């Protein structure tokens, strides 16, 4: 025993002081093994002797904690009492330090308490209180040290309960057992806080101890005396921060509103903090503001009238003078309070709600004025001097204000919009008092905040607002942006009031040529074209002309150009059918011509980006070009187009552009970005045109085959999946689609043979493609040329991939494949031959380190097997699980048998199958009953 202690001492010296990293690593490994050994119960005490340096003493204390928390079953029989008394003695001996060692010993003693509290030492907490209270004054050195040691022990006890790996049921039992002792602990803590001679370190440790025990769900009723004592400490600067945190912990307990009487007792103390609040506002003291906001949550009780002063105090904080975040940073802290107060009001019964609305509606109207004032931009010269970080923080702050205004509208209703409208009208029409652009912008910002998420269709002030917008002189970028965002937020309203489009559309089109307004203006145009497309015929030429001009001039960045094309797709698809093709060709021809020019040039990095950009423009245009889209408004309902397929304008354009696209691909086949952009053009067209795309299917199948043969990419597989989804059941198109599927399958098989690990995206898309084909048109696999068995074995290999999306897609494939075992002979054959291999592979993945999010998908494979081939599944399960240690050494024969019975019995509930798989996965990893399992 002494030899092992000496070795430990020597290894620690080597770990801490030897400069050789190899020797340090060897020492670390040896010490870890020594800690886990049964002898560690004995040699740890030698490491705690007073003649040892603190580092060695700390290792001794850590070893004790490790043994108690992780190797409790190794404790020799009959040693519990000795271990307990020795630990208490050691805590007392280290009461004066070193602090690091004392804390570790306290954690070890806390861990011991948790092991034996419920069964063999139910009086642990009172016994410890008695053991460390010697009667010495806390002002004397020894008495203070023992008091601090006791407080440290009390503080770490709930913390150890929270951090230990304890099953949920056991944790709940221990929490209740500790809570029983709260009264005696609380009494001690309150005595220490109220003693005038108690040193600051003792009272600070008491506050930490209170916060720790509150995690045991101590009620406010059981800690009201401590709350009063903590409030008294707010006047002591050295304890202020800790007192704030403790008070917040006490009054933010979930059920504090149940104890109105306890809360009322502290109201006078809270109201006495007004002077501190004023000083905090001046100093930007966030801690004081924080406690004031939490204390005002006393509004949750039935005595709100007594708290009017507190509400006014919070309002003054919200309206702190100056601009956030340059002049002040405290006003943002108060926004949550207004949400909470509103929730409290609206949760009341109807009679009381009516009463309190009379009191608080004026307060919330005042709040709106304060928020809009805080949302105002500073003077131009001041704003120009702000840093980029300040501007970003102000932008975020305005978003928070916007969210608050939207929420407040739920309380104040249309009267709020009326108030904003009246103020805006006054600003714009009162020539005697010139208004600043900042004030106008703030009111529009208020309108936009509400209209963005709230249905304003019943408001009678929106027509007036639309009429006021053209009167605004937008000589400032921020004001002009807000005008655009406001117009965009009213797009749904404009769809129901199309006569008003003439008032605002020129404003949007005028701003389209200003690069500084790019995001706001293009967003407004897109929203108008989407919502009002059936009412834009008279404005179509203007929209087209301005949009084409800005696209040619490259005014906007690529994302905004894409939005413009989406807007034009909405617009064009709603025009009279005899106008669509001409306007579409006039729009795309300049871009096609530019694409032809780029295609004629040798490939280079300089022309790759513009090629991808133009293809992206076409993709986004076609993604919204839907002739069959029905209007949501019954009064303008249009019949579904019944034109022949070849007359669809998008098909005409794509047919004309097809040779050009082939030319581009012939030069850029090895560039994934270009191939993806080409595939996106067809995929987005497919999703929009659906069966109207039929004339292009044969050509496209040939093109995809060429692409995939030269350079296999996931984008080509995804495009094929769309073709299968839409045209898989079309007899006329059966031949090119199955030929493409056969080609792709053969090529992908060769990828697997050569090594597919570097292509997880291709593997994922390949699995999704065949899952879709099986789901949509399973008789494709009756073809002699489509080798479903090869797909099966590719799926087996795919289970070896670590990427979660690939595993999910593989599960989807096997779920579909197994469901067709009766109707597709090849599927039945491969399952009979190698179903056991599939199950072995699946169980290996389930029992390994696969992400917990995949449990549902693994369960679906097993559920499909249980439903469709239960007899084969029974054989596979028993044969696969027969080898000892498979799929994990943690599994016993009983575990495996129980799992088999559960799987074979479950043919109804997918949720139950998921639970079975989760339980098996945890057992396989040895995690059943752990904290990880509780969150699995």
PDB file of N, CA and C in Angstrom, residues 389-456:
ATOM      1  N   UNK A 389     -19.906  48.279 -35.820  1.00  0.00           N
ATOM      2  CA  UNK A 389     -20.471  47.452 -34.754  1.00  0.00           C
ATOM      3  C   UNK A 389     -21.633  48.166 -34.060  1.00  0.00           C
ATOM      4  N   UNK A 390     -21.484  49.474 -33.834  1.00  0.00           N
ATOM      5  CA  UNK A 390     -22.573  50.246 -33.228  1.00  0.00           C
ATOM      6  C   UNK A 390     -23.816  50.216 -34.114  1.00  0.00           C
ATOM      7  N   UNK A 391     -23.619  50.369 -35.420  1.00  0.00           N
ATOM      8  CA  UNK A 391     -24.761  50.355 -36.347  1.00  0.00           C
ATOM      9  C   UNK A 391     -25.449  48.988 -36.351  1.00  0.00           C
ATOM     10  N   UNK A 392     -24.661  47.931 -36.281  1.00  0.00           N
ATOM     11  CA  UNK A 392     -25.245  46.589 -36.274  1.00  0.00           C
ATOM     12  C   UNK A 392     -26.038  46.355 -34.984  1.00  0.00           C
ATOM     13  N   UNK A 393     -25.492  46.812 -33.856  1.00  0.00           N
ATOM     14  CA  UNK A 393     -26.209  46.663 -32.587  1.00  0.00           C
ATOM     15  C   UNK A 393     -27.511  47.467 -32.594  1.00  0.00           C
ATOM     16  N   UNK A 394     -27.476  48.664 -33.193  1.00  0.00           N
ATOM     17  CA  UNK A 394     -28.685  49.488 -33.279  1.00  0.00           C
ATOM     18  C   UNK A 394     -29.728  48.809 -34.170  1.00  0.00           C
ATOM     19  N   UNK A 395     -29.260  48.178 -35.228  1.00  0.00           N
ATOM     20  CA  UNK A 395     -30.172  47.449 -36.112  1.00  0.00           C
ATOM     21  C   UNK A 395     -30.860  46.311 -35.356  1.00  0.00           C
ATOM     22  N   UNK A 396     -30.095  45.573 -34.582  1.00  0.00           N
ATOM     23  CA  UNK A 396     -30.656  44.478 -33.784  1.00  0.00           C
ATOM     24  C   UNK A 396     -31.636  45.019 -32.746  1.00  0.00           C
ATOM     25  N   UNK A 397     -31.279  46.147 -32.144  1.00  0.00           N
ATOM     26  CA  UNK A 397     -32.138  46.787 -31.142  1.00  0.00           C
ATOM     27  C   UNK A 397     -33.477  47.182 -31.762  1.00  0.00           C
ATOM     28  N   UNK A 398     -33.442  47.691 -32.983  1.00  0.00           N
ATOM     29  CA  UNK A 398     -34.684  48.062 -33.668  1.00  0.00           C
ATOM     30  C   UNK A 398     -35.530  46.821 -33.986  1.00  0.00           C
ATOM     31  N   UNK A 399     -34.882  45.715 -34.287  1.00  0.00           N
ATOM     32  CA  UNK A 399     -35.633  44.471 -34.497  1.00  0.00           C
ATOM     33  C   UNK A 399     -36.358  44.074 -33.210  1.00  0.00           C
ATOM     34  N   UNK A 400     -35.671  44.214 -32.074  1.00  0.00           N
ATOM     35  CA  UNK A 400     -36.304  43.901 -30.782  1.00  0.00           C
ATOM     36  C   UNK A 400     -37.494  44.829 -30.527  1.00  0.00           C
ATOM     37  N   UNK A 401     -37.338  46.108 -30.866  1.00  0.00           N
ATOM     38  CA  UNK A 401     -38.444  47.058 -30.704  1.00  0.00           C
ATOM     39  C   UNK A 401     -39.590  46.679 -31.638  1.00  0.00           C
ATOM     40  N   UNK A 402     -39.253  46.291 -32.854  1.00  0.00           N
ATOM     41  CA  UNK A 402     -40.276  45.880 -33.825  1.00  0.00           C
ATOM     42  C   UNK A 402     -41.082  44.703 -33.292  1.00  0.00           C
ATOM     43  N   UNK A 403     -40.395  43.722 -32.736  1.00  0.00           N
ATOM     44  CA  UNK A 403     -41.089  42.562 -32.166  1.00  0.00           C
ATOM     45  C   UNK A 403     -42.000  42.982 -31.015  1.00  0.00           C
ATOM     46  N   UNK A 404     -41.529  43.918 -30.212  1.00  0.00           N
ATOM     47  CA  UNK A 404     -42.331  44.386 -29.080  1.00  0.00           C
ATOM     48  C   UNK A 404     -43.581  45.109 -29.573  1.00  0.00           C
ATOM     49  N   UNK A 405     -43.440  45.948 -30.589  1.00  0.00           N
ATOM     50  CA  UNK A 405     -44.594  46.669 -31.145  1.00  0.00           C
ATOM     51  C   UNK A 405     -45.623  45.690 -31.705  1.00  0.00           C
ATOM     52  N   UNK A 406     -45.141  44.679 -32.393  1.00  0.00           N
ATOM     53  CA  UNK A 406     -46.056  43.671 -32.936  1.00  0.00           C
ATOM     54  C   UNK A 406     -46.841  43.006 -31.816  1.00  0.00           C
ATOM     55  N   UNK A 407     -46.164  42.724 -30.711  1.00  0.00           N
ATOM     56  CA  UNK A 407     -46.822  42.069 -29.578  1.00  0.00           C
ATOM     57  C   UNK A 407     -47.813  43.016 -28.903  1.00  0.00           C
ATOM     58  N   UNK A 408     -47.424  44.284 -28.782  1.00  0.00           N
ATOM     59  CA  UNK A 408     -48.294  45.270 -28.140  1.00  0.00           C
ATOM     60  C   UNK A 408     -49.577  45.459 -28.947  1.00  0.00           C
ATOM     61  N   UNK A 409     -49.497  45.301 -30.270  1.00  0.00           N
ATOM     62  CA  UNK A 409     -50.699  45.447 -31.101  1.00  0.00           C
ATOM     63  C   UNK A 409     -51.784  44.469 -30.668  1.00  0.00           C
ATOM     64  N   UNK A 410     -51.382  43.293 -30.200  1.00  0.00           N
ATOM     65  CA  UNK A 410     -52.364  42.315 -29.733  1.00  0.00           C
ATOM     66  C   UNK A 410     -53.172  42.857 -28.563  1.00  0.00           C
ATOM     67  N   UNK A 411     -52.593  43.796 -27.818  1.00  0.00           N
ATOM     68  CA  UNK A 411     -53.287  44.385 -26.673  1.00  0.00           C
ATOM     69  C   UNK A 411     -54.098  45.613 -27.079  1.00  0.00           C
ATOM     70  N   UNK A 412     -53.496  46.442 -27.941  1.00  0.00           N
ATOM     71  CA  UNK A 412     -54.125  47.731 -28.256  1.00  0.00           C
ATOM     72  C   UNK A 412     -55.007  47.680 -29.498  1.00  0.00           C
ATOM     73  N   UNK A 413     -54.743  46.771 -30.419  1.00  0.00           N
ATOM     74  CA  UNK A 413     -55.597  46.600 -31.584  1.00  0.00           C
ATOM     75  C   UNK A 413     -55.536  47.747 -32.580  1.00  0.00           C
ATOM     76  N   UNK A 414     -56.560  47.860 -33.461  1.00  0.00           N
ATOM     77  CA  UNK A 414     -56.558  48.859 -34.540  1.00  0.00           C
ATOM     78  C   UNK A 414     -56.385  50.290 -34.052  1.00  0.00           C
ATOM     79  N   UNK A 415     -56.724  50.546 -32.810  1.00  0.00           N
ATOM     80  CA  UNK A 415     -56.561  51.904 -32.278  1.00  0.00           C
ATOM     81  C   UNK A 415     -55.100  52.338 -32.311  1.00  0.00           C
ATOM     82  N   UNK A 416     -54.198  51.377 -32.217  1.00  0.00           N
ATOM     83  CA  UNK A 416     -52.771  51.702 -32.300  1.00  0.00           C
ATOM     84  C   UNK A 416     -52.426  52.205 -33.699  1.00  0.00           C
ATOM     85  N   UNK A 417     -52.923  51.522 -34.748  1.00  0.00           N
ATOM     86  CA  UNK A 417     -52.664  51.988 -36.117  1.00  0.00           C
ATOM     87  C   UNK A 417     -53.261  53.368 -36.341  1.00  0.00           C
ATOM     88  N   UNK A 418     -54.458  53.613 -35.804  1.00  0.00           N
ATOM     89  CA  UNK A 418     -55.087  54.931 -35.927  1.00  0.00           C
ATOM     90  C   UNK A 418     -54.208  56.000 -35.299  1.00  0.00           C
ATOM     91  N   UNK A 419     -53.648  55.692 -34.138  1.00  0.00           N
ATOM     92  CA  UNK A 419     -52.776  56.650 -33.461  1.00  0.00           C
ATOM     93  C   UNK A 419     -51.532  56.959 -34.298  1.00  0.00           C
ATOM     94  N   UNK A 420     -50.912  55.908 -34.839  1.00  0.00           N
ATOM     95  CA  UNK A 420     -49.721  56.112 -35.674  1.00  0.00           C
ATOM     96  C   UNK A 420     -50.055  56.919 -36.923  1.00  0.00           C
ATOM     97  N   UNK A 421     -51.196  56.612 -37.541  1.00  0.00           N
ATOM     98  CA  UNK A 421     -51.608  57.310 -38.756  1.00  0.00           C
ATOM     99  C   UNK A 421     -51.852  58.793 -38.489  1.00  0.00           C
ATOM    100  N   UNK A 422     -52.537  59.096 -37.411  1.00  0.00           N
ATOM    101  CA  UNK A 422     -52.811  60.501 -37.078  1.00  0.00           C
ATOM    102  C   UNK A 422     -51.514  61.273 -36.876  1.00  0.00           C
ATOM    103  N   UNK A 423     -50.570  60.656 -36.191  1.00  0.00           N
ATOM    104  CA  UNK A 423     -49.286  61.349 -35.940  1.00  0.00           C
ATOM    105  C   UNK A 423     -48.504  61.544 -37.237  1.00  0.00           C
ATOM    106  N   UNK A 424     -48.521  60.524 -38.118  1.00  0.00           N
ATOM    107  CA  UNK A 424     -47.819  60.651 -39.391  1.00  0.00           C
ATOM    108  C   UNK A 424     -48.464  61.723 -40.256  1.00  0.00           C
ATOM    109  N   UNK A 425     -49.794  61.737 -40.294  1.00  0.00           N
ATOM    110  CA  UNK A 425     -50.497  62.757 -41.071  1.00  0.00           C
ATOM    111  C   UNK A 425     -50.168  64.150 -40.584  1.00  0.00           C
ATOM    112  N   UNK A 426     -50.101  64.318 -39.280  1.00  0.00           N
ATOM    113  CA  UNK A 426     -49.760  65.625 -38.718  1.00  0.00           C
ATOM    114  C   UNK A 426     -48.354  66.040 -39.131  1.00  0.00           C
ATOM    115  N   UNK A 427     -47.413  65.104 -39.053  1.00  0.00           N
ATOM    116  CA  UNK A 427     -46.027  65.431 -39.421  1.00  0.00           C
ATOM    117  C   UNK A 427     -45.910  65.848 -40.880  1.00  0.00           C
ATOM    118  N   UNK A 428     -46.682  65.191 -41.759  1.00  0.00           N
ATOM    119  CA  UNK A 428     -46.536  65.445 -43.193  1.00  0.00           C
ATOM    120  C   UNK A 428     -47.330  66.646 -43.687  1.00  0.00           C
ATOM    121  N   UNK A 429     -48.343  67.034 -42.942  1.00  0.00           N
ATOM    122  CA  UNK A 429     -49.214  68.109 -43.436  1.00  0.00           C
ATOM    123  C   UNK A 429     -49.109  69.397 -42.641  1.00  0.00           C
ATOM    124  N   UNK A 430     -48.507  69.366 -41.471  1.00  0.00           N
ATOM    125  CA  UNK A 430     -48.391  70.568 -40.645  1.00  0.00           C
ATOM    126  C   UNK A 430     -47.158  71.364 -41.066  1.00  0.00           C
ATOM    127  N   UNK A 431     -47.384  72.388 -41.849  1.00  0.00           N
ATOM    128  CA  UNK A 431     -46.260  73.196 -42.362  1.00  0.00           C
ATOM    129  C   UNK A 431     -45.706  74.159 -41.320  1.00  0.00           C
ATOM    130  N   UNK A 432     -46.441  74.347 -40.237  1.00  0.00           N
ATOM    131  CA  UNK A 432     -45.972  75.309 -39.215  1.00  0.00           C
ATOM    132  C   UNK A 432     -44.877  74.700 -38.338  1.00  0.00           C
ATOM    133  N   UNK A 433     -44.826  73.388 -38.278  1.00  0.00           N
ATOM    134  CA  UNK A 433     -43.806  72.732 -37.466  1.00  0.00           C
ATOM    135  C   UNK A 433     -43.076  71.699 -38.330  1.00  0.00           C
ATOM    136  N   UNK A 434     -42.025  72.122 -39.025  1.00  0.00           N
ATOM    137  CA  UNK A 434     -41.295  71.189 -39.887  1.00  0.00           C
ATOM    138  C   UNK A 434     -40.823  69.963 -39.104  1.00  0.00           C
ATOM    139  N   UNK A 435     -40.995  68.810 -39.720  1.00  0.00           N
ATOM    140  CA  UNK A 435     -40.625  67.563 -39.045  1.00  0.00           C
ATOM    141  C   UNK A 435     -39.311  67.035 -39.593  1.00  0.00           C
ATOM    142  N   UNK A 436     -38.621  66.261 -38.776  1.00  0.00           N
ATOM    143  CA  UNK A 436     -37.365  65.636 -39.217  1.00  0.00           C
ATOM    144  C   UNK A 436     -37.667  64.318 -39.908  1.00  0.00           C
ATOM    145  N   UNK A 437     -36.771  63.887 -40.778  1.00  0.00           N
ATOM    146  CA  UNK A 437     -36.974  62.610 -41.452  1.00  0.00           C
ATOM    147  C   UNK A 437     -36.947  61.452 -40.441  1.00  0.00           C
ATOM    148  N   UNK A 438     -36.202  61.660 -39.337  1.00  0.00           N
ATOM    149  CA  UNK A 438     -36.126  60.598 -38.331  1.00  0.00           C
ATOM    150  C   UNK A 438     -37.495  60.319 -37.706  1.00  0.00           C
ATOM    151  N   UNK A 439     -38.287  61.376 -37.444  1.00  0.00           N
ATOM    152  CA  UNK A 439     -39.600  61.179 -36.835  1.00  0.00           C
ATOM    153  C   UNK A 439     -40.555  60.466 -37.802  1.00  0.00           C
ATOM    154  N   UNK A 440     -40.483  60.881 -39.077  1.00  0.00           N
ATOM    155  CA  UNK A 440     -41.331  60.237 -40.091  1.00  0.00           C
ATOM    156  C   UNK A 440     -40.956  58.766 -40.234  1.00  0.00           C
ATOM    157  N   UNK A 441     -39.659  58.499 -40.283  1.00  0.00           N
ATOM    158  CA  UNK A 441     -39.185  57.128 -40.446  1.00  0.00           C
ATOM    159  C   UNK A 441     -39.621  56.254 -39.274  1.00  0.00           C
ATOM    160  N   UNK A 442     -39.567  56.783 -38.063  1.00  0.00           N
ATOM    161  CA  UNK A 442     -39.932  56.000 -36.890  1.00  0.00           C
ATOM    162  C   UNK A 442     -41.400  55.592 -36.937  1.00  0.00           C
ATOM    163  N   UNK A 443     -42.289  56.496 -37.380  1.00  0.00           N
ATOM    164  CA  UNK A 443     -43.711  56.152 -37.460  1.00  0.00           C
ATOM    165  C   UNK A 443     -43.963  55.107 -38.546  1.00  0.00           C
ATOM    166  N   UNK A 444     -43.299  55.244 -39.682  1.00  0.00           N
ATOM    167  CA  UNK A 444     -43.420  54.223 -40.730  1.00  0.00           C
ATOM    168  C   UNK A 444     -42.876  52.883 -40.239  1.00  0.00           C
ATOM    169  N   UNK A 445     -41.794  52.947 -39.489  1.00  0.00           N
ATOM    170  CA  UNK A 445     -41.212  51.741 -38.893  1.00  0.00           C
ATOM    171  C   UNK A 445     -42.229  51.052 -37.989  1.00  0.00           C
ATOM    172  N   UNK A 446     -42.993  51.843 -37.256  1.00  0.00           N
ATOM    173  CA  UNK A 446     -44.043  51.286 -36.411  1.00  0.00           C
ATOM    174  C   UNK A 446     -45.113  50.596 -37.232  1.00  0.00           C
ATOM    175  N   UNK A 447     -45.550  51.253 -38.314  1.00  0.00           N
ATOM    176  CA  UNK A 447     -46.540  50.639 -39.205  1.00  0.00           C
ATOM    177  C   UNK A 447     -46.020  49.322 -39.764  1.00  0.00           C
ATOM    178  N   UNK A 448     -44.782  49.359 -40.265  1.00  0.00           N
ATOM    179  CA  UNK A 448     -44.213  48.169 -40.902  1.00  0.00           C
ATOM    180  C   UNK A 448     -44.066  47.020 -39.914  1.00  0.00           C
ATOM    181  N   UNK A 449     -43.666  47.332 -38.684  1.00  0.00           N
ATOM    182  CA  UNK A 449     -43.484  46.302 -37.656  1.00  0.00           C
ATOM    183  C   UNK A 449     -44.774  45.534 -37.431  1.00  0.00           C
ATOM    184  N   UNK A 450     -45.888  46.254 -37.451  1.00  0.00           N
ATOM    185  CA  UNK A 450     -47.184  45.624 -37.193  1.00  0.00           C
ATOM    186  C   UNK A 450     -47.689  44.902 -38.435  1.00  0.00           C
ATOM    187  N   UNK A 451     -47.638  45.582 -39.578  1.00  0.00           N
ATOM    188  CA  UNK A 451     -48.196  45.009 -40.812  1.00  0.00           C
ATOM    189  C   UNK A 451     -47.427  43.779 -41.279  1.00  0.00           C
ATOM    190  N   UNK A 452     -46.169  43.647 -40.860  1.00  0.00           N
ATOM    191  CA  UNK A 452     -45.331  42.532 -41.294  1.00  0.00           C
ATOM    192  C   UNK A 452     -45.889  41.195 -40.830  1.00  0.00           C
ATOM    193  N   UNK A 453     -46.502  41.183 -39.666  1.00  0.00           N
ATOM    194  CA  UNK A 453     -46.943  39.902 -39.106  1.00  0.00           C
ATOM    195  C   UNK A 453     -48.415  39.877 -38.696  1.00  0.00           C
ATOM    196  N   UNK A 454     -49.069  41.024 -38.695  1.00  0.00           N
ATOM    197  CA  UNK A 454     -50.459  41.096 -38.238  1.00  0.00           C
ATOM    198  C   UNK A 454     -51.368  41.373 -39.429  1.00  0.00           C
ATOM    199  N   UNK A 455     -52.529  40.752 -39.459  1.00  0.00           N
ATOM    200  CA  UNK A 455     -53.510  40.994 -40.516  1.00  0.00           C
ATOM    201  C   UNK A 455     -54.136  42.375 -40.315  1.00  0.00           C
ATOM    202  N   UNK A 456     -53.802  43.299 -41.219  1.00  0.00           N
ATOM    203  CA  UNK A 456     -54.314  44.671 -41.091  1.00  0.00           C
ATOM    204  C   UNK A 456     -55.432  44.934 -42.100  1.00  0.00           C
TER     205      UNK A 456
END
